[in-house]
CSV table of C-alpha atoms and ligand atoms in Angstrom, one decimal:
chain,number,residue,atom,x,y,z
A,849,MET,CA,26.4,-17.9,-1.2
A,850,ASN,CA,22.7,-18.0,-0.6
A,851,ARG,CA,21.4,-17.3,2.9
A,852,SER,CA,19.9,-20.2,4.8
A,853,TYR,CA,17.1,-20.0,7.4
A,854,SER,CA,16.4,-21.8,10.7
A,855,THR,CA,13.0,-23.3,11.7
A,856,THR,CA,12.6,-20.4,14.2
A,857,GLU,CA,13.3,-17.7,11.6
A,858,LEU,CA,10.8,-19.2,9.1
A,859,ALA,CA,8.1,-19.6,11.8
A,860,LYS,CA,8.6,-16.0,12.8
A,861,MET,CA,8.7,-14.7,9.2
A,862,TRP,CA,5.6,-16.6,8.1
A,863,GLY,CA,3.6,-16.3,11.4
A,864,VAL,CA,3.2,-20.1,11.7
A,865,SER,CA,4.3,-22.4,14.5
A,866,GLU,CA,7.7,-24.1,14.5
A,867,SER,CA,6.0,-27.4,14.7
A,868,SER,CA,4.3,-26.7,11.3
A,869,ILE,CA,7.6,-25.9,9.7
A,870,LYS,CA,9.1,-29.1,11.2
A,871,ARG,CA,6.1,-31.2,10.0
A,872,TRP,CA,6.4,-29.8,6.4
A,873,ALA,CA,10.1,-30.5,6.5
A,874,ASP,CA,9.8,-34.0,7.8
A,875,ALA,CA,7.1,-34.7,5.2
A,876,GLY,CA,9.4,-33.4,2.5
A,877,THR,CA,7.0,-30.6,1.5
A,878,ILE,CA,9.8,-28.1,2.0
A,879,LYS,CA,13.4,-29.2,1.4
A,880,CYS,CA,15.8,-28.9,4.3
A,881,GLN,CA,19.3,-29.9,5.4
A,882,LYS,CA,20.3,-31.0,8.9
A,883,THR,CA,23.3,-29.5,10.6
A,884,ILE,CA,25.8,-31.7,12.5
A,885,GLY,CA,23.9,-30.8,15.7
A,886,GLY,CA,20.6,-32.1,14.1
A,887,HIS,CA,19.0,-28.7,13.5
A,888,ARG,CA,17.0,-28.1,10.3
A,889,LYS,CA,18.4,-25.5,7.8
A,890,PHE,CA,16.5,-24.2,4.8
A,891,ASP,CA,18.2,-22.7,1.8
A,892,LEU,CA,16.8,-19.5,0.3
A,893,ASP,CA,16.1,-21.2,-3.1
A,894,ASP,CA,14.1,-24.0,-1.4
A,895,VAL,CA,12.2,-21.5,0.8
A,896,LEU,CA,11.3,-19.4,-2.3
A,897,GLU,CA,10.3,-22.6,-4.2
A,898,PHE,CA,8.1,-23.8,-1.3
A,899,GLN,CA,6.3,-20.4,-1.2
A,900,THR,CA,5.5,-20.4,-4.9
A,901,ARG,CA,4.5,-24.1,-5.0
A,902,SER,CA,2.4,-24.2,-1.8
A,903,GLY,CA,0.7,-20.8,-2.3
A,904,LEU,CA,0.4,-20.8,1.5
A,905,ILE,CA,2.5,-17.8,2.2
A,906,THR,CA,1.5,-14.6,0.5
A,907,GLY,CA,1.5,-10.9,0.7
A,908,ASP,CA,3.6,-9.1,3.4
A,909,LEU,CA,4.7,-12.5,4.8
A,910,ALA,CA,6.2,-13.8,1.6
A,911,LEU,CA,10.0,-13.7,1.3
A,912,THR,CA,11.4,-12.3,-1.9
A,913,LYS,CA,15.0,-12.4,-3.2
A,914,ALA,CA,15.3,-8.6,-2.7
A,915,ALA,CA,13.9,-9.0,0.8
A,916,ALA,CA,16.4,-11.8,1.5
A,917,ARG,CA,19.2,-9.5,0.4
A,918,SER,CA,17.9,-6.7,2.5
A,919,ASP,CA,17.5,-9.2,5.4
A,920,SER,CA,21.2,-9.9,5.4
A,921,GLU,CA,21.9,-6.1,5.2
A,922,MET,CA,19.5,-5.6,8.1
A,923,GLU,CA,21.3,-8.3,10.1
A,924,GLY,CA,24.5,-6.3,9.8
A,925,LEU,CA,22.7,-3.0,10.8
A,926,LEU,CA,21.1,-4.7,13.8
A,927,ALA,CA,24.3,-6.4,14.8
A,928,THR,CA,26.1,-3.0,15.0
A,929,LEU,CA,23.0,-1.1,16.0
A,930,ASP,CA,23.6,1.4,13.3
A,931,PHE,CA,20.7,3.7,14.2
A,932,ALA,CA,21.0,6.2,11.3
A,933,GLU,CA,20.8,3.3,8.7
A,934,LEU,CA,18.1,1.5,10.7
A,935,SER,CA,16.0,4.7,10.8
A,936,HIS,CA,16.5,5.0,7.0
A,937,HIS,CA,15.4,1.4,6.5
A,938,TYR,CA,12.5,1.8,8.9
A,939,LEU,CA,11.2,4.8,6.9
A,940,THR,CA,11.5,3.0,3.6
A,941,THR,CA,9.7,0.0,4.9
A,942,ALA,CA,7.0,2.1,6.6
A,943,LEU,CA,6.4,4.1,3.3
A,944,GLU,CA,5.8,0.7,1.6
A,945,GLY,CA,3.2,-0.1,4.3
A,946,ARG,CA,5.2,-3.1,5.5
A,947,TYR,CA,4.2,-2.9,9.1
A,948,ILE,CA,5.5,-6.4,10.1
A,949,LYS,CA,8.9,-5.6,8.7
A,950,ALA,CA,9.0,-2.2,10.4
A,951,SER,CA,7.9,-3.8,13.7
A,952,THR,CA,10.7,-6.3,13.3
A,953,ILE,CA,13.3,-3.6,13.0
A,954,VAL,CA,12.4,-2.0,16.3
A,955,ARG,CA,11.7,-5.3,18.1
A,956,GLU,CA,15.0,-6.8,17.0
A,957,ALA,CA,16.9,-3.6,17.9
A,958,TYR,CA,15.4,-3.8,21.4
A,959,LEU,CA,16.1,-7.5,21.7
A,960,ARG,CA,19.8,-6.8,20.7
A,961,GLY,CA,20.2,-4.4,23.5
A,962,ALA,CA,19.1,-1.0,22.2
A,963,LYS,CA,17.5,1.1,24.9
A,964,LEU,CA,13.9,2.2,24.4
A,965,ALA,CA,14.9,5.8,24.5
A,966,ALA,CA,17.4,5.2,21.7
A,967,ILE,CA,14.9,3.4,19.6
A,968,ALA,CA,12.5,6.3,20.0
A,969,GLU,CA,15.0,9.1,19.5
A,970,GLU,CA,17.3,7.5,17.0
A,971,ILE,CA,15.1,5.3,14.8
A,972,ILE,CA,11.5,6.4,15.0
A,973,ARG,CA,11.8,10.2,15.7
A,974,PRO,CA,14.1,10.9,12.7
A,975,ALA,CA,11.9,8.8,10.4
A,976,MET,CA,8.9,10.8,11.5
A,977,LYS,CA,10.7,14.1,11.1
A,978,GLU,CA,11.9,13.1,7.6
A,979,THR,CA,8.3,12.2,6.7
A,980,GLY,CA,7.3,15.7,7.8
A,981,GLU,CA,10.1,17.3,5.7
A,982,ARG,CA,9.2,15.2,2.6
A,983,TRP,CA,5.5,16.2,3.1
A,984,ARG,CA,6.5,19.9,3.3
A,985,ARG,CA,8.5,19.5,0.1
A,986,ARG,CA,5.5,17.7,-1.5
A,987,GLU,CA,7.6,14.6,-2.0
A,988,VAL,CA,5.2,12.4,-0.1
A,989,SER,CA,1.4,12.8,0.0
A,990,VAL,CA,-0.9,12.9,3.0
A,991,PHE,CA,-1.7,9.2,2.6
A,992,GLU,CA,2.0,8.4,3.0
A,993,GLU,CA,2.3,10.5,6.1
A,994,HIS,CA,-0.7,8.6,7.5
A,995,LEU,CA,0.8,5.3,6.4
A,996,VAL,CA,4.1,5.9,8.2
A,997,THR,CA,2.1,7.0,11.3
A,998,SER,CA,-0.1,3.9,11.3
A,999,VAL,CA,2.9,1.6,10.7
A,1000,THR,CA,4.6,3.3,13.7
A,1001,LEU,CA,1.6,2.9,15.9
A,1002,GLN,CA,1.6,-0.8,15.2
A,1003,ALA,CA,5.4,-1.1,15.7
A,1004,LEU,CA,5.1,0.7,19.1
A,1005,ALA,CA,2.2,-1.7,20.1
A,1006,GLY,CA,4.4,-4.6,19.2
A,1007,LEU,CA,7.3,-3.2,21.1
A,1008,ASN,CA,5.2,-2.5,24.1
A,1009,SER,CA,4.0,-6.1,24.1
A,1010,ILE,CA,7.5,-7.5,24.5
A,1011,ILE,CA,9.2,-5.0,26.8
A,1012,ALA,CA,10.2,-6.4,30.2
A,1013,LYS,CA,7.7,-5.0,32.7
A,1014,LYS,CA,7.8,-5.3,36.5
A,1015,GLN,CA,4.9,-7.4,37.7
A,1016,SER,CA,4.1,-5.3,40.7
A,1017,ALA,CA,4.3,-1.7,39.5
A,1018,GLU,CA,3.6,0.5,42.5
A,1019,LYS,CA,4.1,3.9,41.0
A,1020,LEU,CA,1.2,5.2,38.8
A,1021,ALA,CA,1.5,7.7,36.0
A,1022,LEU,CA,-1.1,9.2,33.7
A,1023,VAL,CA,0.1,9.9,30.2
A,1024,GLY,CA,-1.6,11.6,27.3
A,1025,CYS,CA,-1.8,14.7,25.1
A,1026,SER,CA,-3.3,18.1,25.5
A,1027,GLU,CA,-6.7,19.2,24.1
A,1028,GLY,CA,-6.6,19.6,20.3
A,1029,GLU,CA,-3.5,17.5,20.1
A,1030,PHE,CA,-3.7,14.6,17.7
A,1031,HIS,CA,0.1,13.9,17.5
A,1032,HIS,CA,0.2,11.0,19.9
A,1033,ILE,CA,3.2,8.9,18.9
A,1034,ALA,CA,5.5,10.7,21.5
A,1035,SER,CA,3.0,10.0,24.3
A,1036,LEU,CA,2.9,6.3,23.4
A,1037,MET,CA,6.7,6.3,23.6
A,1038,VAL,CA,6.5,7.9,27.1
A,1039,GLN,CA,4.0,5.2,28.1
A,1040,CYS,CA,6.4,2.4,26.8
A,1041,LEU,CA,9.4,3.9,28.6
A,1042,LEU,CA,7.7,4.4,31.9
A,1043,GLU,CA,6.3,0.9,31.9
A,1044,SER,CA,9.8,-0.5,31.2
A,1045,GLU,CA,11.0,1.5,34.2
A,1046,GLY,CA,8.5,-0.2,36.5
A,1047,TRP,CA,5.6,2.3,36.4
A,1048,ALA,CA,2.0,1.4,36.0
A,1049,VAL,CA,0.6,3.7,33.3
A,1050,ILE,CA,-3.0,4.9,32.5
A,1051,TYR,CA,-2.9,6.1,28.9
A,1052,LEU,CA,-5.4,8.8,28.1
A,1053,GLY,CA,-4.4,9.3,24.5
A,1054,PRO,CA,-4.7,12.3,22.1
A,1055,HIS,CA,-7.0,15.3,22.6
A,1056,THR,CA,-7.5,15.2,26.3
A,1057,PRO,CA,-8.5,18.5,28.0
A,1058,LEU,CA,-6.1,19.6,30.7
A,1059,PHE,CA,-8.9,20.1,33.3
A,1060,SER,CA,-9.8,16.4,32.9
A,1061,TYR,CA,-6.3,15.4,34.0
A,1062,ALA,CA,-7.2,17.1,37.3
A,1063,ASP,CA,-10.4,14.9,37.5
A,1064,ALA,CA,-8.2,11.8,36.8
A,1065,ILE,CA,-5.7,12.8,39.6
A,1066,LYS,CA,-8.6,13.1,42.1
A,1067,LYS,CA,-9.8,9.6,41.2
A,1068,MET,CA,-6.6,7.7,40.6
A,1069,GLU,CA,-4.0,9.5,42.7
A,1070,PRO,CA,-1.0,9.1,40.3
A,1071,SER,CA,2.4,10.3,41.4
A,1072,LEU,CA,3.2,11.5,37.9
A,1073,VAL,CA,1.3,13.1,34.9
A,1074,CYS,CA,3.1,13.3,31.5
A,1075,ILE,CA,1.5,15.5,28.9
A,1076,SER,CA,2.6,15.8,25.3
A,1077,MET,CA,2.0,19.0,23.3
A,1078,THR,CA,3.1,19.4,19.7
A,1079,VAL,CA,0.9,22.1,18.3
A,1080,THR,CA,0.1,25.1,20.4
A,1081,GLY,CA,-3.7,25.3,19.6
A,1082,ASN,CA,-5.7,27.6,21.8
A,1083,ILE,CA,-3.0,28.5,24.3
A,1084,GLU,CA,-5.2,30.9,26.4
A,1085,HIS,CA,-7.7,28.1,26.9
A,1086,ALA,CA,-4.9,25.5,27.6
A,1087,SER,CA,-3.1,27.7,30.2
A,1088,ARG,CA,-6.5,28.5,32.0
A,1089,ASP,CA,-7.2,24.8,32.2
A,1090,TYR,CA,-3.7,24.1,33.3
A,1091,GLN,CA,-4.2,26.3,36.4
A,1092,SER,CA,-6.8,23.9,37.8
A,1093,LEU,CA,-4.6,20.9,36.9
A,1094,ARG,CA,-1.7,22.5,38.7
A,1095,ARG,CA,-3.7,23.2,41.9
A,1096,THR,CA,-5.1,19.7,42.0
A,1097,ALA,CA,-1.7,18.2,41.3
A,1098,SER,CA,0.0,20.1,44.1
A,1099,LYS,CA,-2.7,19.1,46.5
A,1100,HIS,CA,-2.2,15.5,45.7
A,1101,GLU,CA,1.6,15.8,45.4
A,1102,THR,CA,1.5,14.7,41.8
A,1103,LYS,CA,4.4,15.8,39.6
A,1104,ILE,CA,3.6,17.1,36.1
A,1105,VAL,CA,6.0,16.6,33.2
A,1106,ILE,CA,5.4,18.3,29.9
A,1107,GLY,CA,7.2,17.7,26.6
A,1108,GLY,CA,6.8,18.1,22.9
A,1109,GLN,CA,7.5,20.5,20.1
A,1110,ALA,CA,5.1,23.2,21.3
A,1111,VAL,CA,6.8,23.6,24.6
A,1112,GLU,CA,10.3,23.9,23.0
A,1113,ASP,CA,9.4,27.6,22.9
A,1114,ASP,CA,10.2,29.3,26.2
A,1115,SER,CA,7.2,31.7,25.9
A,1116,VAL,CA,4.8,28.7,25.6
A,1117,ARG,CA,6.5,26.8,28.4
A,1118,ALA,CA,6.1,29.8,30.6
A,1119,ARG,CA,2.4,29.3,30.5
A,1120,PHE,CA,2.8,26.0,32.3
A,1121,GLY,CA,4.7,27.1,35.4
A,1122,GLY,CA,5.4,24.4,38.0
A,1123,ALA,CA,5.6,21.6,35.4
A,1124,LEU,CA,8.9,19.9,34.8
A,1125,TYR,CA,10.0,20.0,31.1
A,1126,THR,CA,12.0,17.5,29.2
A,1127,ALA,CA,13.0,17.9,25.6
A,1128,THR,CA,13.8,14.2,24.9
A,1129,LEU,CA,13.1,10.8,26.3
A,1130,TYR,CA,16.8,10.6,27.3
A,1131,ASP,CA,16.1,13.6,29.6
A,1132,LEU,CA,13.0,11.9,30.9
A,1133,MET,CA,15.1,8.8,31.8
A,1134,GLU,CA,17.6,11.0,33.6
A,1135,MET,CA,14.8,12.8,35.5
A,1136,LEU,CA,13.4,9.4,36.6
A,1137,LYS,CA,16.8,8.2,37.7
A,1138,ARG,CA,17.4,11.4,39.7
A,1139,ASN,CA,14.0,10.8,41.2
A,1140,ASP,CA,12.9,14.3,40.3
A,1141,ALA,CA,9.7,12.8,39.1
B,1216,B12,C1,2.6,12.3,11.9
B,1216,B12,C2,2.3,13.8,11.9
B,1216,B12,C3,1.0,14.2,11.9
B,1216,B12,C4,-0.2,13.2,12.0
B,1216,B12,C5,-0.3,12.7,13.5
B,1216,B12,C6,-0.9,11.4,13.7
B,1216,B12,C7,-0.7,10.8,15.1
B,1216,B12,N1,-1.7,9.9,15.3
B,1216,B12,O1,0.1,11.1,15.9
B,1216,B12,C8,-1.4,14.0,11.5
B,1216,B12,C9,-1.5,13.7,10.0
B,1216,B12,C10,-2.7,13.7,12.2
B,1216,B12,C11,-0.9,15.4,11.7
B,1216,B12,C12,-1.7,16.5,11.8
B,1216,B12,C13,-1.3,17.8,11.9
B,1216,B12,N2,0.0,18.2,11.8
B,1216,B12,CO1,1.5,17.0,12.0
B,1216,B12,N3,3.1,16.1,11.9
B,1216,B12,C14,3.3,14.8,11.9
B,1216,B12,C15,4.9,14.5,11.8
B,1216,B12,C16,5.2,14.1,10.4
B,1216,B12,C17,5.4,13.5,12.8
B,1216,B12,C18,5.1,13.7,14.3
B,1216,B12,C19,5.6,12.6,15.1
B,1216,B12,O2,5.0,11.7,15.4
B,1216,B12,N4,6.9,12.7,15.5
B,1216,B12,C20,7.6,11.7,16.2
B,1216,B12,C21,7.7,12.1,17.7
B,1216,B12,C22,8.3,10.9,18.5
B,1216,B12,O3,8.6,13.2,17.8
B,1216,B12,P1,8.1,14.5,18.6
B,1216,B12,O4,6.7,14.7,18.5
B,1216,B12,O5,9.1,15.6,18.3
B,1216,B12,O6,8.3,14.1,20.1
B,1216,B12,C23,9.6,14.0,20.7
B,1216,B12,C24,9.9,15.1,21.7
B,1216,B12,O7,9.3,16.3,21.3
B,1216,B12,C25,9.6,14.6,23.0
B,1216,B12,N5,8.2,14.6,23.5
B,1216,B12,C26,7.1,14.9,22.9
B,1216,B12,N6,6.1,14.8,23.8
B,1216,B12,C27,6.6,14.5,25.0
B,1216,B12,C28,5.9,14.4,26.2
B,1216,B12,C29,6.7,14.1,27.3
B,1216,B12,C30,6.1,14.0,28.6
B,1216,B12,C31,8.1,14.0,27.2
B,1216,B12,C32,8.9,13.7,28.4
B,1216,B12,C33,8.7,14.1,25.9
B,1216,B12,C34,8.0,14.4,24.8
B,1216,B12,O8,9.9,13.2,22.9
B,1216,B12,C35,9.6,12.7,21.6
B,1216,B12,C36,10.7,11.7,21.2
B,1216,B12,O9,11.9,12.4,21.1
B,1216,B12,C37,5.4,15.9,12.2
B,1216,B12,C38,6.8,16.3,11.7
B,1216,B12,C39,7.8,16.5,12.8
B,1216,B12,N7,8.9,17.2,12.5
B,1216,B12,O10,7.6,16.0,13.9
B,1216,B12,C40,4.3,16.9,11.7
B,1216,B12,C41,4.1,18.2,12.5
B,1216,B12,C42,4.3,18.0,14.0
B,1216,B12,N8,2.7,18.5,12.2
B,1216,B12,C43,2.5,19.8,12.0
B,1216,B12,C44,1.2,20.3,11.7
B,1216,B12,C45,1.2,21.8,11.4
B,1216,B12,C46,0.1,19.6,11.7
B,1216,B12,C47,-1.4,20.1,11.4
B,1216,B12,C48,-1.7,21.4,11.9
B,1216,B12,C49,-1.5,20.0,9.9
B,1216,B12,C50,-2.8,20.6,9.3
B,1216,B12,N9,-2.7,21.7,8.6
B,1216,B12,O11,-3.9,20.0,9.6
B,1216,B12,C51,-2.2,19.0,12.0
B,1216,B12,C52,-2.5,19.3,13.5
B,1216,B12,C53,-3.3,18.1,14.1
B,1216,B12,C54,-3.4,18.4,15.6
B,1216,B12,N10,-4.3,19.3,16.0
B,1216,B12,O12,-2.8,17.7,16.4
B,1216,B12,C55,3.7,20.6,12.2
B,1216,B12,C56,3.8,21.3,13.5
B,1216,B12,C57,4.4,22.6,13.5
B,1216,B12,C58,4.1,23.3,14.8
B,1216,B12,N11,5.0,23.0,15.8
B,1216,B12,O13,3.2,24.0,14.9
B,1216,B12,C59,4.9,19.5,12.0
B,1216,B12,C60,6.2,19.7,12.7
B,1216,B12,C61,5.1,19.4,10.5
B,1216,B12,C62,5.8,20.6,9.9
B,1216,B12,N12,7.1,20.6,9.7
B,1216,B12,O14,5.1,21.6,9.6
B,1216,B12,N13,0.5,15.4,11.8
């Protein structure tokens, strides 16, 4: 049996208001049925026919038969929060550049109760890792790696706009990357997570010299600084700058948390003495709960 759509679903999918859909339905421009409760229901064939005839809905917003099939599959994956499959679909969608669909996957997972840390660790991180592996095997090109990154940045921005935030956040955190670091997806995830836990966050972004975090501490007095490091870069330079950051942080009683692939290595981590280290966002959540940070 063909899938049918509600007014709300069509409005969301096509990016138009629900009243537009109702107006089109009441004028007979798009065929619809009414349920016993009086709600409008739109059959897949009528939806497809309306799209073709009206020419109003095009590109990424247009529903296709294949997409409708994958919509029902997606429904099942979202209902059970099957992270492995959701991550796989997320990557496929991102490689096609379908940022609205990719954003929908993470948004719907969140709305159905997935924790932000799980969305980051189980859906997005494996998809990014797989992208890196495929790039190394020359199965995807640089443009595709950039495409998946750009889709992910948009999906995170979408997620950040709907996460429940406390209105009067009192605790302030600075979040960013180290100097020379352009991998900034993880730091955006940290921002999202902290905000959902009631922190106010100042996001400094990629490629931020460590000494400038010290300047920011003096001006903004945050209680926490989170720094993401993926590639080691100039480690001598970074650990020299870190000493001034550490001194300033201890004077202002600011905790420093570092994370990222570069500091998975003990010898690299040893350069950043006094900082707390977390390997995953689950660990960060635990740390915040224990009030270590
Ligand atoms: C996307 C990507 C890029 C994009 C980044 C775009 C952007 N705006 O972010 C671009 C194309 C720019 C890029 C460039 C490069 N990249 Co790159 N990139 C990747 C890729 C595919 C995904 C990275 C990602 O976003 N992962 C998703 C995040 C969520 O995962 P994560 O970084 O592991 O973070 C998790 C944890 O580490 C932790 N965490 C991280 N930071 C923090 C911070 C805190 C406070 C906490 C609590 C936790 C935490 O939580 C996160 C969630 O679990 C990886 C592949 C991979 N395996 O990761 C390669 C990868 C990271 N890149 C790599 C390399 C070598 C490079 C380049 C040097 C390539 C080149 N020759 O130019 C440059 C370096 C650029 C630079 N100086 O930063 C290597 C790094 C190897 C290494 N460790 O040295 C990787 C691993 C690919 C590989 N297998 O070789 N890259």
